[in-house]
GROMACS .gro file of C-alpha atoms in nm:
model
  123
    1MET     CA    1  -0.389  -4.664  -1.484
    2LYS     CA    2  -0.271  -4.351  -1.334
    3THR     CA    3  -0.463  -4.008  -1.381
    4LEU     CA    4  -0.280  -3.724  -1.527
    5TYR     CA    5  -0.315  -3.554  -1.203
    6GLU     CA    6  -0.148  -3.868  -1.012
    7ASN     CA    7   0.137  -3.844  -1.271
    8LEU     CA    8   0.213  -3.494  -1.195
    9GLY     CA    9   0.245  -3.594  -0.822
   10GLY     CA   10  -0.123  -3.537  -0.716
   11THR     CA   11  -0.289  -3.760  -0.471
   12TYR     CA   12  -0.650  -3.826  -0.361
   13HIS     CA   13  -0.843  -3.927  -0.050
   14GLU     CA   14  -1.179  -4.075  -0.050
   15GLU     CA   15  -1.510  -3.904   0.086
   16ASN     CA   16  -1.838  -4.072   0.064
   17GLY     CA   17  -1.722  -4.288  -0.210
   18HIS     CA   18  -1.582  -4.005  -0.412
   19LEU     CA   19  -1.209  -3.943  -0.463
   20ILE     CA   20  -1.137  -3.608  -0.363
   21PRO     CA   21  -0.783  -3.435  -0.487
   22ASN     CA   22  -0.583  -3.345  -0.199
   23VAL     CA   23  -0.525  -2.977  -0.272
   24THR     CA   24  -0.397  -2.695  -0.021
   25LEU     CA   25  -0.425  -2.305  -0.059
   26HIS     CA   26  -0.119  -2.121  -0.028
   27GLU     CA   27  -0.075  -1.944   0.320
   28GLN     CA   28  -0.255  -1.596   0.272
   29THR     CA   29  -0.228  -1.283   0.465
   30ASP     CA   30  -0.535  -1.093   0.618
   31PHE     CA   31  -0.464  -0.716   0.579
   32GLN     CA   32  -0.720  -0.478   0.635
   33ILE     CA   33  -0.761  -0.324   0.271
   34GLY     CA   34  -0.841   0.045   0.260
   35LYS     CA   35  -1.000   0.259  -0.034
   36TYR     CA   36  -0.690   0.228  -0.282
   37GLY     CA   37  -0.659  -0.133  -0.236
   38ARG     CA   38  -1.030  -0.178  -0.289
   39MET     CA   39  -1.035   0.026  -0.598
   40HIS     CA   40  -0.744  -0.167  -0.751
   41LEU     CA   41  -0.927  -0.501  -0.668
   42ASP     CA   42  -1.231  -0.372  -0.852
   43TYR     CA   43  -0.974  -0.258  -1.136
   44ILE     CA   44  -0.809  -0.578  -1.179
   45LYS     CA   45  -1.124  -0.798  -1.165
   46ASN     CA   46  -1.284  -0.598  -1.462
   47HIS     CA   47  -0.981  -0.520  -1.667
   48ARG     CA   48  -0.681  -0.748  -1.563
   49ARG     CA   49  -0.865  -1.085  -1.518
   50GLY     CA   50  -0.524  -1.272  -1.564
   51ARG     CA   51  -0.362  -1.076  -1.296
   52TYR     CA   52  -0.645  -1.117  -1.046
   53THR     CA   53  -0.666  -1.482  -1.112
   54THR     CA   54  -0.283  -1.539  -1.061
   55LEU     CA   55  -0.271  -1.329  -0.732
   56LEU     CA   56  -0.585  -1.501  -0.611
   57THR     CA   57  -0.452  -1.866  -0.676
   58GLU     CA   58  -0.101  -1.786  -0.550
   59GLY     CA   59  -0.238  -1.648  -0.232
   60LYS     CA   60  -0.091  -1.310  -0.301
   61LEU     CA   61  -0.390  -1.095  -0.370
   62ASN     CA   62  -0.451  -0.951  -0.022
   63ALA     CA   63  -0.083  -0.874   0.036
   64ARG     CA   64  -0.070  -0.689  -0.300
   65LEU     CA   65  -0.391  -0.496  -0.247
   66HIS     CA   66  -0.233  -0.400   0.083
   67GLU     CA   67   0.075  -0.286  -0.084
   68ILE     CA   68  -0.114  -0.072  -0.336
   69ASP     CA   69  -0.315   0.070  -0.046
   70LEU     CA   70   0.022   0.181   0.137
   71GLU     CA   71   0.188   0.294  -0.152
   72ALA     CA   72  -0.113   0.527  -0.260
   73ASN     CA   73  -0.140   0.661   0.080
   74GLU     CA   74   0.240   0.736   0.075
   75MET     CA   75   0.222   0.922  -0.253
   76LEU     CA   76  -0.084   1.131  -0.151
   77GLU     CA   77   0.115   1.229   0.171
   78THR     CA   78   0.402   1.341  -0.063
   79ILE     CA   79   0.220   1.517  -0.355
   80ILE     CA   80  -0.061   1.699  -0.117
   81PRO     CA   81   0.228   1.913   0.067
   82ARG     CA   82   0.397   1.970  -0.241
   83LEU     CA   83   0.101   2.105  -0.423
   84THR     CA   84  -0.007   2.326  -0.138
   85ALA     CA   85   0.337   2.488  -0.126
   86GLU     CA   86   0.374   2.535  -0.508
   87ARG     CA   87   0.048   2.728  -0.499
   88GLY     CA   88   0.089   2.933  -0.194
   89ILE     CA   89  -0.211   2.784   0.027
   90ASP     CA   90  -0.110   2.821   0.376
   91GLU     CA   91  -0.245   2.901   0.721
   92ASN     CA   92  -0.230   3.270   0.631
   93MET     CA   93  -0.499   3.198   0.342
   94LYS     CA   94  -0.698   2.982   0.605
   95SER     CA   95  -0.731   3.276   0.837
   96ARG     CA   96  -0.794   3.534   0.583
   97ASP     CA   97  -1.030   3.341   0.336
   98MET     CA   98  -1.160   3.020   0.485
   99LEU     CA   99  -1.390   2.939   0.206
  100ARG     CA  100  -1.108   3.002  -0.060
  101TRP     CA  101  -0.859   2.794   0.140
  102VAL     CA  102  -1.124   2.501   0.165
  103ALA     CA  103  -1.166   2.510  -0.219
  104GLU     CA  104  -0.807   2.506  -0.290
  105MET     CA  105  -0.754   2.223  -0.051
  106ASN     CA  106  -1.037   2.025  -0.197
  107ASN     CA  107  -0.883   2.107  -0.565
  108ILE     CA  108  -0.541   1.980  -0.450
  109LYS     CA  109  -0.680   1.664  -0.311
  110ALA     CA  110  -0.892   1.580  -0.621
  111ASN     CA  111  -0.554   1.660  -0.816
  112ALA     CA  112  -0.342   1.434  -0.607
  113GLU     CA  113  -0.584   1.164  -0.575
  114GLU     CA  114  -0.606   1.175  -0.971
  115ILE     CA  115  -0.227   1.131  -1.014
  116VAL     CA  116  -0.245   0.865  -0.751
  117LEU     CA  117  -0.516   0.658  -0.925
  118ARG     CA  118  -0.324   0.712  -1.280
  119GLU     CA  119   0.014   0.597  -1.148
  120VAL     CA  120  -0.059   0.323  -0.866
  121VAL     CA  121  -0.416   0.218  -0.859
  122LEU     CA  122  -0.521   0.190  -1.208
  123VAL     CA  123  -0.244   0.006  -1.348
   0.00000   0.00000   0.00000
């Protein structure tokens, strides 16, 4: 009598008197994951368990985290210059009032990161 696993096409090998299913994992990538990829990983582990499990078992988790990281960084590179231009933050302000320039740039970076988190990372 065959097991359900065998009926579905699975096979076993014997190891120390035990039958072990012949299971292999999908080929996986090994990209370095940056800040936003790690934040997305934490988010899906805690709030989107099904998506996390699916990506993990299909061997696509690392590649997806890498995509998220790239997309988030590209978005920041687009948003920050746009916001600095809209608010009139330029090199003249930097030379006239360094402290104000630093405060404005920190504010812009925080606003841009909030947008990226909401639209790319925490979805």
